[in-house]
Coordinates of C-alpha atoms in Angstrom, one line a residue:
X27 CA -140.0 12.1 -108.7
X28 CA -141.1 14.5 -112.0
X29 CA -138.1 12.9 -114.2
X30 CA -136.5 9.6 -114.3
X31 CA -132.7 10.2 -113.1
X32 CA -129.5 10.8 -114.7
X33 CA -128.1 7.2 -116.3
X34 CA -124.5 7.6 -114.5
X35 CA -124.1 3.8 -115.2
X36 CA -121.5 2.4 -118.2
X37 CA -123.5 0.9 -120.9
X38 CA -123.8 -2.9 -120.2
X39 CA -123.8 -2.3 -116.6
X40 CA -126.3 -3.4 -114.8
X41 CA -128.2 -1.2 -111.8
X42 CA -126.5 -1.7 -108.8
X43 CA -127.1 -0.9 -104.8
X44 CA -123.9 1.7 -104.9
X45 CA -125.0 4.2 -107.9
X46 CA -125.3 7.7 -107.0
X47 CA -127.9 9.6 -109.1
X48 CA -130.2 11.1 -106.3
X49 CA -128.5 14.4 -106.3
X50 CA -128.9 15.6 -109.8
X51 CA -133.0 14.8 -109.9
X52 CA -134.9 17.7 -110.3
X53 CA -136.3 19.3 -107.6
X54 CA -140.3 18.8 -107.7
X55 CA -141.1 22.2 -106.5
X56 CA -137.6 24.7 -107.4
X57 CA -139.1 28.0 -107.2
X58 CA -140.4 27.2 -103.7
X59 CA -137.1 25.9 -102.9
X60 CA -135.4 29.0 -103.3
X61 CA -137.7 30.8 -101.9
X62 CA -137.6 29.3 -98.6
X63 CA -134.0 29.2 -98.8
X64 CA -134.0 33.4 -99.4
X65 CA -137.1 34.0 -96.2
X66 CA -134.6 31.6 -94.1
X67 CA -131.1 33.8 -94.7
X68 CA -133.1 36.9 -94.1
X69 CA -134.8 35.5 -91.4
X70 CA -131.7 34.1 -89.4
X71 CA -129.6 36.8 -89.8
X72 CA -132.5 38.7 -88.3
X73 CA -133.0 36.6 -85.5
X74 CA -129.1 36.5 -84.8
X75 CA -129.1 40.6 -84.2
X76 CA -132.1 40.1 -81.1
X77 CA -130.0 37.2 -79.3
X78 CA -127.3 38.4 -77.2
X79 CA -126.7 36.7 -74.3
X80 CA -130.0 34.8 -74.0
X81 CA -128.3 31.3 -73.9
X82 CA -125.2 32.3 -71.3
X83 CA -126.4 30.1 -68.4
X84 CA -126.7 27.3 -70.8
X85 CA -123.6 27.6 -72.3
X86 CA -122.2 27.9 -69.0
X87 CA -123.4 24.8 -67.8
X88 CA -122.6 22.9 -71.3
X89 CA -119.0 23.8 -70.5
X90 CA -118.8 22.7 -67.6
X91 CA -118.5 19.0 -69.0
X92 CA -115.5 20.4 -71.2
X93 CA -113.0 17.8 -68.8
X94 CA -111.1 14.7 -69.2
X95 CA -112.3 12.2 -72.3
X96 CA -115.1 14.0 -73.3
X97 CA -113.8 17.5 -73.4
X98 CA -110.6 15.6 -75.3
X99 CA -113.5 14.2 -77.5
X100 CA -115.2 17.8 -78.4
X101 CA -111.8 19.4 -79.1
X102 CA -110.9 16.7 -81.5
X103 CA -114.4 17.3 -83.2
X104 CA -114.1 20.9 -83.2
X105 CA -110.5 20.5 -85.2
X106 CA -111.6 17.7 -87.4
X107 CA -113.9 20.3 -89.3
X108 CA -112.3 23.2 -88.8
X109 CA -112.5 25.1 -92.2
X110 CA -109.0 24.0 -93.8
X111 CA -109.8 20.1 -92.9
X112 CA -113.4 20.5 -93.7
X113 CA -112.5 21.7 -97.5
X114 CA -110.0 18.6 -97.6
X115 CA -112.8 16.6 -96.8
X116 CA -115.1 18.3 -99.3
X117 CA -112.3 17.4 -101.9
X118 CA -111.2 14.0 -100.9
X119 CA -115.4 13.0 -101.2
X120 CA -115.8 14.4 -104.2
X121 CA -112.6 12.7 -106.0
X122 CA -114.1 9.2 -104.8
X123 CA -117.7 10.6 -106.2
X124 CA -115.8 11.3 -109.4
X125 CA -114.0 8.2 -109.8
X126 CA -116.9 5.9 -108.6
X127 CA -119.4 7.3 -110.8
X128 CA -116.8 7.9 -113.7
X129 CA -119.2 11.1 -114.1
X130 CA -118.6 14.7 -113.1
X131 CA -121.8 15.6 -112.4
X132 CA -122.6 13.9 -109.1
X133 CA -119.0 15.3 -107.6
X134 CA -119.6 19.0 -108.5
X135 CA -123.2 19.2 -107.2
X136 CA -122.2 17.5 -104.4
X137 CA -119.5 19.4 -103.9
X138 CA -121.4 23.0 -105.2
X139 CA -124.1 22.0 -102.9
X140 CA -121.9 22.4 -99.7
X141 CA -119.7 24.9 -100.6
X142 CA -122.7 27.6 -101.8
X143 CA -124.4 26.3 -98.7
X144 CA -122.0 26.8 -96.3
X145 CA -119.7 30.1 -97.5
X146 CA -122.7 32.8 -97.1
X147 CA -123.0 31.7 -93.4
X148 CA -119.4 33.1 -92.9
X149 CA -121.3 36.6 -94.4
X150 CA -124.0 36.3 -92.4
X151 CA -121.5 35.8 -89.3
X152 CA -119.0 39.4 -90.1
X153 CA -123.1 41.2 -90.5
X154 CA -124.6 40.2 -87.3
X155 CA -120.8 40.2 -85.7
X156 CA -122.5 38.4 -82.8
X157 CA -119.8 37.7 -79.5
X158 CA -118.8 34.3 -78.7
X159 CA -119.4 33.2 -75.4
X160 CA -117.5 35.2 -72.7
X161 CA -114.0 32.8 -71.6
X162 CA -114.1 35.1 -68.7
X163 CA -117.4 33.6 -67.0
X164 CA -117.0 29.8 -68.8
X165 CA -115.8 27.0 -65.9
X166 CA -113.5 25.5 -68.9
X167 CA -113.1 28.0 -72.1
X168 CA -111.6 26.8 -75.4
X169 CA -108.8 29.1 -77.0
X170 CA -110.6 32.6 -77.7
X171 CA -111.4 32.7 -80.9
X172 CA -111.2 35.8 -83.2
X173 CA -114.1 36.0 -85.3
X174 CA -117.9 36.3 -84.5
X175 CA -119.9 33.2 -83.2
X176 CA -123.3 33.3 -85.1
X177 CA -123.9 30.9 -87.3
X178 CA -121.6 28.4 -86.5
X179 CA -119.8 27.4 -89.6
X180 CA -118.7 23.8 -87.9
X181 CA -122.1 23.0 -87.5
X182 CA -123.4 24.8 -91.2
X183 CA -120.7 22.6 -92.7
X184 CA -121.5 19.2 -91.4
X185 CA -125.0 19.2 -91.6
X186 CA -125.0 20.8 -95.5
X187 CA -122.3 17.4 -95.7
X188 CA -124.8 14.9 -94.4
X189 CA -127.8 16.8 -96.3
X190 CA -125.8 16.5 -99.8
X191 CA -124.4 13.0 -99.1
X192 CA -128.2 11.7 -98.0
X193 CA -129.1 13.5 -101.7
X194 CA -126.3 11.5 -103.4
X195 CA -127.0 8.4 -101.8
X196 CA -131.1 8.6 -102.0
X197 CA -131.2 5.4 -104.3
X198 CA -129.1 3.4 -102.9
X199 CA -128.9 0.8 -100.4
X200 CA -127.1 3.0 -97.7
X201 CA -129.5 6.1 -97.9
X202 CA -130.9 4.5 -94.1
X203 CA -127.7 4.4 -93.0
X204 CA -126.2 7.7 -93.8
X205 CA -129.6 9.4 -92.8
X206 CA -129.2 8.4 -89.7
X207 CA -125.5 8.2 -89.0
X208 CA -125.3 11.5 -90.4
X209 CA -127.8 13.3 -88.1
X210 CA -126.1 11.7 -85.1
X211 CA -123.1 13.4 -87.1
X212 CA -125.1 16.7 -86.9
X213 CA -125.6 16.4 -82.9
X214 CA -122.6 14.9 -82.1
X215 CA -121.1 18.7 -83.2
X216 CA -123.7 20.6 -82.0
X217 CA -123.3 19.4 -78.5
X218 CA -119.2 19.7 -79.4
X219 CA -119.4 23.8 -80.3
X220 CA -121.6 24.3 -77.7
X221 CA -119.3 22.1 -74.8
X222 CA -116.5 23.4 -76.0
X223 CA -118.5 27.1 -75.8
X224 CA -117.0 28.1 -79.0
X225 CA -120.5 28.9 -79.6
X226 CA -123.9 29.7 -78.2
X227 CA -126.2 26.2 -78.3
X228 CA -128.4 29.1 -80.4
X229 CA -125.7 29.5 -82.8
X230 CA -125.4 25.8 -83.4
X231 CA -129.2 25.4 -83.7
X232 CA -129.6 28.5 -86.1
X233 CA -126.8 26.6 -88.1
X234 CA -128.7 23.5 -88.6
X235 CA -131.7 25.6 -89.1
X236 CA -130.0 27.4 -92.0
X237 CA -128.8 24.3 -94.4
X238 CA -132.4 22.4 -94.1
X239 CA -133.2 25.5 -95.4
X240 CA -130.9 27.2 -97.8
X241 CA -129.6 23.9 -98.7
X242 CA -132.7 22.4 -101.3
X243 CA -132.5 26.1 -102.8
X244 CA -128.7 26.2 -103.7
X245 CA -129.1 22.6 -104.8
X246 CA -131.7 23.8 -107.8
X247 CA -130.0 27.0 -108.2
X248 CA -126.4 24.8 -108.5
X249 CA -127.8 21.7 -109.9
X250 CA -131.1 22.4 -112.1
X251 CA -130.1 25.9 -113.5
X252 CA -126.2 26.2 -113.6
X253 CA -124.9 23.1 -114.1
X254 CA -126.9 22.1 -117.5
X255 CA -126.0 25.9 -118.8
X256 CA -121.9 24.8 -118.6
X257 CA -121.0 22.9 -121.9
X258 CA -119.0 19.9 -119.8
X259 CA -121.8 19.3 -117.7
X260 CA -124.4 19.0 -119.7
X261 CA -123.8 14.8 -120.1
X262 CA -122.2 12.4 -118.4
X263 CA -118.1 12.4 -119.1
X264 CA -117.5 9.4 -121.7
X265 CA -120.9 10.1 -123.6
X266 CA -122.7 8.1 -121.7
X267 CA -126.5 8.4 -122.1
X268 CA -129.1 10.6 -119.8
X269 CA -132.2 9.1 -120.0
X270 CA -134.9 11.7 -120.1

């Protein structure tokens, strides 16, 4: 780390396993950050215009475990973060980060980081205007769906979620736990899009691609340059000290 963390804690408290200070620590390296994240929207979006049909078969056979329990199972996971429950979520999340912390700060970079993260994907995905898999060749299609397939905003959203809740948590005693549940998270809706066939496998896989990569640079841009410049932000709520 290049500076000590935020001091979220009351005065008098003592450290425990449960504060949440990860996400505010400067990045070591922010102009790189951003860079990669800029190369990585230009990039995708670029690769999304050359794919086509390229993954059909796959999707094809994906779908054709859409039955019974498991295809039950992917619909549920679909709905669960559809856009409208996804934002509940979001907000639900960051009340608790609010009201655990008794700080701001954590809650609107958590928060910031997944929203800036996640609502340029829905851009990218009217720009390359890339089809969804055809219900007319799938053994067991979902509802059609109206708007473009690539990136998948599902799968942008929840792994941005787990990548800004693994920040939050990063000194604490559940970091482990969340890293891992939340990349089982992560491929539990990959394989749900793409059994379902709501999207292309390569839609889901450019989606994870783009928040490990645009992810660290919105949370410098958000977090390290932003935040600090808005008058509320700049300490903890209370008074509570920063340490620097």
């Amino acid at each position: 780390m290049t500076a000590d963390a935020p001091q979220l804690r009351p005065r008098g408290r003592s450290a425990t396993a449960t504060d949440v200070v990860g996400i505010l620590e400067p990045a070591r390296y922010p102009l790189v950050s951003v860079a990669v994240a800029v190369i990585a929207v230009v990039v995708i979006t670029g690769v999304g215009f050359l794919l086509g049909t390229v993954d059909l078969g796959l999707s094809k056979a994906l779908n054709t475990l859409h039955t019974g329990a498991l295809g039950a199972f992917t619909d549920a996971v679909y709905h669960v973060i559809s856009p409208a429950p996804a934002i509940g979520i979001t907000v639900v999340v960051v009340a608790v980060i609010w009201w655990r912390s008794r700080d701001l700060r954590p809650a609107l970079a958590f928060g910031g980081t997944i929203a800036i993260t996640w609502v340029p994907s829905a851009v990218v995905k009217e720009i390359v205007h890339r089809a969804r898999p055809d219900v007319a060749v799938l053994p067991h299609p979902f509802a059609v769906q109206p708007d473009p397939g690539y990136p998948s905003g599902h799968t942008v959203y929840i792994t941005a979620f787990v990548i800004a809740l693994v920040w939050l948590l990063r000194d604490s005693r559940w970091h482990r736990t969340v890293l891992v549940a939340g990349t089982a998270a992560i491929v539990v809706v990959f394989f749900a899009v793409s059994i379902d066939a709501v999207h292309y496998p390569t839609d889901a896989a450019a989606s994870i691609l783009w928040s490990l990569a645009v992810a660290p640079g919105v949370r410098v841009v958000w977090v390290d340059w932003l935040m600090p410049r808005i008058p509320f932000l700049r300490k903890p709520v209370g008074g509570r000290a920063v340490r620097s």
